[in-house]
Coordinates of C-alpha atoms and ligand atoms in Angstrom, one line a residue:
X1 CA 28.4 -33.7 -3.7
X2 CA 26.5 -30.5 -3.1
X3 CA 29.1 -29.3 -0.7
X4 CA 31.5 -29.0 -3.5
X5 CA 29.4 -26.3 -5.3
X6 CA 29.9 -22.8 -4.0
X7 CA 27.6 -19.9 -4.5
X8 CA 28.4 -16.2 -4.4
X9 CA 25.4 -13.9 -4.1
X10 CA 25.9 -10.2 -4.9
X11 CA 23.1 -8.1 -3.2
X12 CA 21.6 -9.3 0.1
X13 CA 18.2 -7.3 0.0
X14 CA 14.6 -8.4 -0.2
X15 CA 15.4 -11.0 -2.9
X16 CA 19.1 -11.7 -2.4
X17 CA 19.0 -12.6 1.3
X18 CA 16.0 -15.1 1.2
X19 CA 17.4 -16.6 -1.9
X20 CA 20.9 -17.1 -0.3
X21 CA 19.3 -18.4 2.9
X22 CA 17.2 -20.9 0.9
X23 CA 20.2 -22.2 -1.1
X24 CA 22.2 -22.4 2.2
X25 CA 19.4 -24.5 3.8
X26 CA 20.2 -27.1 1.2
X27 CA 23.7 -27.4 2.5
X28 CA 25.1 -25.5 -0.4
X29 CA 27.8 -23.0 0.9
X30 CA 26.7 -19.4 0.1
X31 CA 29.0 -16.4 0.3
X32 CA 26.7 -13.4 0.4
X33 CA 28.1 -10.0 -0.6
X34 CA 26.6 -6.6 0.1
X35 CA 28.2 -3.2 -0.2
X36 CA 26.5 -2.2 3.1
X37 CA 28.6 -3.1 6.2
X38 CA 25.5 -2.9 8.3
X39 CA 23.7 -5.5 6.2
X40 CA 26.7 -7.8 6.4
X41 CA 27.1 -7.4 10.2
X42 CA 23.4 -7.9 10.8
X43 CA 23.4 -11.2 8.7
X44 CA 26.6 -12.5 10.3
X45 CA 25.0 -11.9 13.7
X46 CA 22.2 -14.3 12.7
X47 CA 19.7 -11.4 12.3
X48 CA 17.9 -9.9 9.3
X49 CA 17.5 -6.3 8.2
X50 CA 14.3 -6.6 6.2
X51 CA 10.7 -7.5 7.2
X52 CA 9.8 -10.9 5.7
X53 CA 7.8 -13.6 7.5
X54 CA 9.8 -16.8 8.3
X55 CA 13.1 -15.4 6.9
X56 CA 14.6 -14.7 10.4
X57 CA 14.5 -18.4 11.2
X58 CA 15.8 -19.6 7.8
X59 CA 18.6 -17.0 7.7
X60 CA 19.6 -17.6 11.4
X61 CA 19.8 -21.4 10.7
X62 CA 21.8 -20.8 7.5
X63 CA 24.3 -18.7 9.4
X64 CA 24.6 -20.9 12.5
X65 CA 25.1 -24.0 10.4
X66 CA 28.0 -22.2 8.6
X67 CA 26.4 -22.5 5.1
X68 CA 25.7 -18.8 4.8
X69 CA 28.4 -16.2 5.5
X70 CA 28.1 -12.5 4.6
X71 CA 31.0 -10.2 3.5
X72 CA 31.6 -6.9 1.7
X73 CA 33.9 -8.7 -0.8
X74 CA 33.2 -11.6 -3.1
X75 CA 35.3 -14.8 -3.1
X76 CA 35.9 -17.4 -5.8
X77 CA 32.8 -19.6 -6.2
X78 CA 31.2 -21.8 -8.9
X79 CA 28.0 -19.9 -9.3
X80 CA 27.5 -16.2 -9.1
X81 CA 24.0 -14.7 -8.6
X82 CA 23.6 -10.9 -9.3
X83 CA 20.6 -9.6 -7.2
X84 CA 21.4 -5.9 -6.9
X85 CA 19.0 -3.0 -7.5
X86 CA 18.1 -1.8 -10.9
X87 CA 16.7 1.7 -10.2
X88 CA 16.1 4.6 -12.7
X89 CA 18.8 7.1 -13.7
X90 CA 18.2 10.2 -11.7
X91 CA 15.5 12.5 -13.2
X92 CA 14.1 10.2 -15.8
X93 CA 12.6 6.8 -16.3
X94 CA 15.6 5.2 -17.9
X95 CA 16.9 2.0 -16.2
X96 CA 20.2 2.2 -14.5
X97 CA 22.2 -1.0 -14.9
X98 CA 25.3 0.4 -13.3
X99 CA 24.8 -1.6 -10.1
X100 CA 24.7 -4.9 -12.2
X101 CA 27.9 -3.7 -14.0
X102 CA 29.6 -2.9 -10.7
X103 CA 28.7 -6.2 -9.2
X104 CA 29.9 -8.0 -12.4
X105 CA 33.2 -6.0 -12.2
X106 CA 33.8 -7.1 -8.6
X107 CA 33.7 -10.8 -9.6
X108 CA 35.6 -10.4 -12.9
X109 CA 39.0 -11.4 -11.5
X110 CA 37.5 -14.4 -9.8
X111 CA 35.7 -16.0 -12.8
X112 CA 37.1 -19.3 -14.1
X113 CA 36.3 -22.0 -16.5
X114 CA 32.9 -23.7 -16.0
X115 CA 31.6 -21.1 -13.7
X116 CA 27.9 -20.1 -13.9
X117 CA 26.9 -16.4 -13.9
X118 CA 23.2 -15.6 -13.4
X119 CA 21.5 -12.2 -13.3
X120 CA 18.3 -12.2 -11.2
X121 CA 17.8 -8.4 -11.1
X122 CA 15.0 -7.0 -13.1
X123 CA 16.7 -5.8 -16.2
X124 CA 16.1 -4.1 -19.5
X125 CA 16.2 -6.4 -22.6
X126 CA 19.7 -7.1 -23.7
X127 CA 21.3 -6.6 -20.3
X128 CA 22.6 -10.2 -20.0
X129 CA 24.2 -10.0 -23.5
X130 CA 25.7 -6.6 -22.5
X131 CA 27.2 -8.2 -19.4
X132 CA 28.5 -11.2 -21.5
X133 CA 30.2 -8.8 -23.8
X134 CA 31.6 -6.9 -20.8
X135 CA 33.0 -10.0 -19.2
X136 CA 34.6 -11.3 -22.4
X137 CA 36.0 -7.9 -23.3
X138 CA 38.0 -8.0 -19.9
X139 CA 38.5 -11.8 -19.8
X140 CA 38.6 -12.9 -23.4
X141 CA 40.2 -16.3 -22.5
X142 CA 36.8 -17.3 -20.9
X143 CA 34.9 -16.9 -24.1
X144 CA 32.7 -20.0 -24.6
X145 CA 34.1 -21.5 -21.3
X146 CA 31.6 -20.0 -18.8
X147 CA 27.9 -20.2 -18.6
X148 CA 25.8 -17.0 -18.5
X149 CA 22.0 -16.8 -17.8
X150 CA 19.1 -14.6 -16.8
X151 CA 16.5 -15.8 -14.3
X152 CA 14.0 -13.2 -13.0
X153 CA 12.3 -13.3 -9.6
X154 CA 8.6 -13.1 -9.3
X155 CA 8.0 -13.6 -5.6
X156 CA 5.4 -11.7 -3.6
X157 CA 6.9 -9.8 -0.6
X158 CA 5.3 -11.3 2.5
X159 CA 5.2 -14.8 1.0
X160 CA 8.8 -14.9 -0.3
X161 CA 10.0 -18.1 1.5
X162 CA 7.1 -20.2 0.1
X163 CA 7.1 -18.6 -3.4
X164 CA 10.9 -18.9 -3.9
X165 CA 10.5 -22.7 -3.7
X166 CA 7.1 -23.2 -5.3
X167 CA 6.9 -20.5 -8.1
X168 CA 7.6 -21.6 -11.7
X169 CA 10.8 -19.9 -13.0
X170 CA 11.8 -18.7 -16.4
X171 CA 15.4 -19.3 -17.2
X172 CA 17.2 -18.0 -20.4
X173 CA 20.8 -18.5 -21.1
X174 CA 23.0 -16.7 -23.7
X175 CA 23.2 -20.2 -25.3
X176 CA 21.6 -23.5 -24.8
X177 CA 24.3 -25.0 -22.6
X178 CA 24.0 -22.0 -20.3
X179 CA 20.3 -22.4 -20.0
X180 CA 20.7 -26.1 -19.1
X181 CA 23.4 -25.4 -16.6
X182 CA 21.2 -22.7 -14.9
X183 CA 18.2 -25.0 -14.9
X184 CA 20.3 -27.7 -13.1
X185 CA 21.4 -25.1 -10.6
X186 CA 17.7 -24.0 -9.7
X187 CA 16.6 -27.6 -9.8
X188 CA 18.5 -28.1 -6.5
X189 CA 16.1 -25.9 -4.5
X190 CA 13.1 -24.8 -6.6
X191 CA 10.0 -27.2 -6.7
X192 CA 8.1 -25.0 -9.3
X193 CA 8.5 -25.8 -13.0
X194 CA 11.7 -24.4 -14.6
X195 CA 10.9 -23.1 -18.1
X196 CA 13.7 -22.8 -20.6
X197 CA 14.2 -19.9 -23.1
X198 CA 16.8 -17.4 -24.1
X199 CA 18.1 -14.5 -22.1
X200 CA 16.3 -11.8 -24.0
X201 CA 12.9 -13.6 -23.7
X202 CA 13.4 -14.2 -20.0
X203 CA 14.2 -10.5 -19.5
X204 CA 11.2 -9.4 -21.4
X205 CA 9.1 -11.9 -19.6
X206 CA 9.7 -10.3 -16.2
X207 CA 8.9 -6.9 -17.7
X208 CA 5.8 -8.2 -19.4
X209 CA 4.3 -9.7 -16.3
X210 CA 4.3 -6.4 -14.4
X211 CA 3.3 -4.4 -17.4
X212 CA 0.4 -6.7 -18.0
X213 CA -0.9 -6.0 -14.4
X214 CA -0.3 -2.2 -14.9
X215 CA -2.3 -2.2 -18.2
X216 CA -5.2 -4.2 -16.6
X217 CA -5.3 -1.9 -13.6
X218 CA -5.2 1.1 -15.9
X219 CA -8.3 -0.2 -17.7
X220 CA -10.2 -0.4 -14.4
X221 CA -8.9 3.0 -13.4
X222 CA -10.0 4.5 -16.7
X223 CA -13.5 3.0 -16.2
X224 CA -13.7 4.6 -12.8
X225 CA -13.0 8.1 -14.3
X226 CA -15.6 7.6 -17.0
X227 CA -18.2 6.3 -14.4
X228 CA -17.6 9.3 -12.1
X229 CA -18.6 11.6 -15.0
X230 CA -21.4 9.4 -16.2
X231 CA -22.9 8.9 -12.7
X232 CA -22.4 5.1 -12.7
X233 CA -21.2 3.1 -9.8
X234 CA -18.0 1.6 -11.2
X235 CA -17.9 -1.2 -8.6
X236 CA -21.4 -2.4 -9.6
X237 CA -20.5 -2.0 -13.3
X238 CA -17.4 -4.2 -13.0
X239 CA -19.1 -6.8 -10.9
X240 CA -21.9 -7.1 -13.6
X241 CA -19.4 -6.9 -16.5
X242 CA -17.4 -9.8 -14.9
X243 CA -20.5 -12.0 -15.0
X244 CA -19.6 -12.4 -18.7
X245 CA -17.8 -15.8 -18.9
X246 CA -14.8 -14.3 -20.7
X247 CA -14.5 -10.9 -19.0
X248 CA -12.3 -10.4 -15.8
X249 CA -11.8 -6.7 -15.1
X250 CA -9.6 -5.8 -12.1
X251 CA -10.6 -3.3 -9.4
X252 CA -9.8 0.4 -9.7
X253 CA -7.8 2.2 -6.9
X254 CA -6.1 5.4 -6.1
X255 CA -3.2 4.7 -8.6
X256 CA -0.5 2.1 -8.9
X257 CA 2.6 2.1 -6.7
X258 CA 5.4 -0.1 -5.3
X259 CA 8.7 -0.9 -6.7
X260 CA 7.7 -3.4 -9.4
X261 CA 4.4 -2.7 -11.2
X262 CA 4.9 1.0 -11.2
X263 CA 8.5 0.7 -12.3
X264 CA 9.1 -2.1 -14.7
X265 CA 6.9 -1.0 -17.6
X266 CA 9.3 2.0 -17.9
X267 CA 12.1 -0.5 -18.7
X268 CA 10.1 -1.3 -21.9
X269 CA 8.9 2.2 -22.8
X270 CA 12.4 3.7 -22.3
X271 CA 13.8 1.3 -25.0
X272 CA 10.8 0.9 -27.3
X273 CA 9.0 4.3 -26.9
X274 CA 7.2 4.1 -30.4
X275 CA 6.1 0.5 -30.0
X276 CA 4.9 0.6 -26.4
X277 CA 1.9 2.8 -26.8
X278 CA -0.5 0.9 -24.5
X279 CA 2.1 0.2 -21.9
X280 CA 3.1 3.9 -21.8
X281 CA -0.5 5.1 -21.7
X282 CA -1.3 2.7 -18.8
X283 CA 1.5 4.3 -16.8
X284 CA 0.0 7.7 -17.5
X285 CA -3.5 6.7 -16.6
X286 CA -2.3 5.1 -13.3
X287 CA -0.3 8.2 -12.4
X288 CA -3.1 10.5 -13.4
X289 CA -5.6 8.5 -11.2
X290 CA -3.7 9.6 -8.1
X291 CA -3.6 13.2 -9.3
X292 CA -7.5 13.0 -9.9
X293 CA -8.1 11.5 -6.4
X294 CA -6.2 14.5 -4.9
X295 CA -8.2 17.0 -7.0
X296 CA -11.4 15.2 -6.0
X297 CA -10.5 15.6 -2.3
X298 CA -9.7 19.3 -2.7
X299 CA -12.8 20.0 -4.6
X300 CA -14.9 18.2 -1.9
X301 CA -13.2 20.3 0.7
X302 CA -14.1 23.5 -1.2
X303 CA -17.7 22.5 -1.7
X304 CA -18.0 21.7 2.0
X305 CA -16.6 25.2 2.9
X306 CA -19.1 26.9 0.7
X307 CA -22.0 24.9 2.0
X308 CA -21.2 25.0 5.8
X309 CA -19.1 28.2 6.0
X310 CA -16.3 26.3 7.8
X311 CA -13.2 24.3 7.0
X312 CA -13.8 20.6 7.2
X313 CA -11.7 18.0 8.9
X314 CA -10.5 15.3 6.6
X315 CA -9.3 11.8 7.2
X316 CA -6.9 10.2 4.6
X317 CA -7.2 6.5 5.1
X318 CA -4.2 4.5 4.2
X319 CA -0.6 5.4 3.1
X320 CA 0.7 2.0 1.9
X321 CA 1.0 1.1 -1.9
X322 CA -1.4 -1.7 -1.5
X323 CA -3.7 -3.2 1.1
X324 CA -2.5 -4.8 4.3
X325 CA 1.2 -4.1 4.1
X326 CA 3.5 -1.4 5.7
X327 CA 5.4 -0.6 2.5
X328 CA 5.0 3.0 1.5
X329 CA 7.5 3.0 -1.5
X330 CA 6.1 4.9 -4.5
X331 CA 2.7 4.8 -2.9
X332 CA 0.0 6.8 -4.8
X333 CA -1.6 7.3 -1.3
X334 CA 1.5 9.2 -0.2
X335 CA 1.4 11.3 -3.4
X336 CA -2.2 12.1 -2.7
X337 CA -1.5 13.0 0.9
X338 CA 1.4 15.4 -0.2
X339 CA -0.8 17.1 -2.9
X340 CA -3.8 17.5 -0.5
X341 CA -1.7 18.7 2.4
X342 CA 0.3 21.2 0.2
X343 CA -2.1 24.0 0.8
X344 CA -3.6 22.8 4.0
X345 CA -3.7 23.6 7.7
X346 CA -2.4 20.4 9.3
X347 CA -4.8 20.6 12.2
X348 CA -7.8 19.7 10.1
X349 CA -6.3 16.5 8.7
X350 CA -5.9 13.0 10.1
X351 CA -3.6 10.6 8.4
X352 CA -4.4 7.0 9.0
X353 CA -2.1 4.0 8.3
X354 CA -2.9 1.1 10.7
X355 CA 0.2 -0.9 9.5
X356 CA 2.8 1.6 10.8
X357 CA 3.2 3.2 14.3
X358 CA 4.7 6.4 13.1
X359 CA 5.9 8.3 10.1
X360 CA 8.8 10.8 9.7
X361 CA 6.6 13.6 8.3
X362 CA 3.0 12.8 9.2
X363 CA 1.3 12.3 12.6
X364 CA -0.5 9.0 12.3
X365 CA -3.9 8.9 13.8
X366 CA -5.8 5.8 15.0
X367 CA -8.6 4.6 12.6
X368 CA -11.5 5.1 15.0
X369 CA -10.4 8.5 16.2
X370 CA -10.0 9.8 12.6
X371 CA -13.4 8.4 11.5
X372 CA -15.1 9.9 14.5
X373 CA -13.5 13.4 14.1
X374 CA -13.5 13.8 10.3
X375 CA -16.2 15.4 8.1
X376 CA -14.7 14.0 4.9
X377 CA -13.3 10.5 4.9
X378 CA -11.2 9.5 1.8
X379 CA -10.3 5.9 1.5
X380 CA -7.0 5.6 -0.4
X381 CA -6.1 1.9 0.4
X382 CA -8.5 -1.0 0.9
X383 CA -7.0 -2.1 4.3
X384 CA -8.9 -4.8 6.1
X385 CA -9.2 -2.5 9.1
X386 CA -11.4 -0.1 7.1
X387 CA -13.9 -2.7 5.7
X388 CA -16.1 -3.1 8.8
X389 CA -16.1 0.5 9.9
X390 CA -19.5 1.9 10.8
X391 CA -19.6 5.5 9.5
X392 CA -22.2 8.1 10.4
X393 CA -24.6 9.3 7.7
X394 CA -23.4 12.9 8.2
X395 CA -19.9 12.1 6.9
X396 CA -18.8 12.6 3.3
X397 CA -17.1 9.4 2.0
X398 CA -14.7 9.3 -1.0
X399 CA -14.2 5.6 -1.6
X400 CA -11.4 5.5 -4.3
X401 CA -10.6 1.8 -3.7
X402 CA -13.9 0.3 -3.1
X403 CA -13.3 -0.5 0.5
X404 CA -17.1 -0.2 1.2
X405 CA -18.1 -2.0 -2.0
X406 CA -15.9 -5.2 -2.5
Ligands
NAD501 N1 11.7 -6.9 -3.8 C1 10.9 -7.5 -4.7 O1 9.8 -7.8 -4.4 C2 11.4 -7.9 -6.1 C3 10.6 -8.8 -6.8 C4 11.1 -9.2 -8.1 C5 12.3 -8.7 -8.5 N2 13.0 -7.8 -7.8 C6 14.3 -7.2 -8.4 O2 15.4 -7.8 -7.7 C7 16.5 -6.9 -7.7 C8 16.9 -6.7 -6.2 O3 15.8 -6.2 -5.5 P1 15.7 -6.1 -4.0 O4 14.3 -5.8 -3.6 O5 16.3 -7.3 -3.4 O6 16.7 -4.9 -3.7 P2 17.1 -4.3 -2.3 O7 17.5 -2.9 -2.4 O8 16.3 -4.8 -1.2 O9 18.6 -5.1 -2.1 C9 19.7 -4.9 -3.0 C10 21.0 -5.0 -2.1 O10 22.0 -5.0 -3.0 C11 23.1 -4.2 -2.4 N3 24.1 -3.8 -3.4 C12 24.0 -2.7 -4.2 N4 25.1 -2.7 -5.1 C13 25.8 -3.8 -4.8 C14 27.0 -4.3 -5.3 N5 27.7 -3.7 -6.3 N6 27.4 -5.5 -4.7 C15 26.8 -6.1 -3.8 N7 25.7 -5.6 -3.2 C16 25.1 -4.5 -3.7 C17 22.4 -3.2 -1.6 O11 23.2 -2.7 -0.6 C18 21.1 -3.9 -1.1 O12 21.3 -4.4 0.2 C19 16.0 -5.6 -8.4 O13 16.4 -5.7 -9.7 C20 14.5 -5.7 -8.3 O14 13.8 -5.1 -9.2 C21 12.6 -7.4 -6.6

């Protein structure tokens, strides 16, 4: 029965590839499409082009069993999954849905009665309805005859294979039959609960989840700025405040980065600028925190120079956007390193990132060597490797992420 359903996935990246491999592992034929020939060739060779635990085996099995094939062109299927990027338009924070539009355009001639079209890409509110209108403007005969839904992805990179199966999903159709059809589709391979709503709510739900995290981190970061001025240890303060049975403050850090929490709130502020005051302010605070950290390092260097009459050596500890990963995308630590090194003599700096071997711009130094040689040690990311370090009393420590406190 399942063998009769065919899926065509558009976009074979961090989300599209694991999703396609998972569906194929349920003996559902998947035709995966990517505009990158390299991506397509890699997958068809039974290999993967992204770092994700356990994905290599799942994808290789899916390809060798014949249930997953990659191509640069779509083919006729029963279900189409749109999992392409949704970046910003260049130069501002407005979401760019042209990739979704291009992927939709590519399958337009293939769509037929009873097909199911699902967008998984993180999207501004109204995108699914816009694509519905686009499809029906080009293929008016399909009006009321195909199913259209939105189902956002909320997996954690590094744990994608488990979370794809076990996370709850929010599924919103453009009408009730579309929602039901999409729920039946995900029910074949998702064990988490499938929550039904409409397309606009499902789109907003994804944006809300990441904005909620951003706002909560901004609160912690704001406290860290206040405490610095007030001479209070913010880590002790938060630990004590969290003893209240109904208070749960997150930990401050050197900013917020990555491709989700630091990005998705702008999908709301771009469209609802007047209404999204807290969401917008949280973005500003979290961006400002990285600027503030860079200033703090520069000021500490100047104070050192005045006191000791020599230029200090500085260790910048961590480049990733969060602890214990190698992902440097939109990392506040990278921003801080750039700001600090702008006016610097490189010889006096040690850049440390234990999760990468090398970097195109920075010479990466081993943890122990940097700590031994530096006068000033600035912790930008709370990597596990930094937690047990024994640091001499003569060193100046700037602990922006509580690596020595948590
Ligand atoms: N990575 C995550 O952790 C995560 C989590 C939740 C949601 N999302 C969302 O999922 C979507 C996809 O993210 P990703 O991380 O998989 O992106 P990605 O950049 O890893 O992969 C996207 C792939 O789509 C391909 N592509 C671009 N245009 C195409 C087209 N017209 N037809 C076919 N393929 C095309 C690209 O070549 C690329 O390989 C985004 O909207 C993202 O915000 C990502």
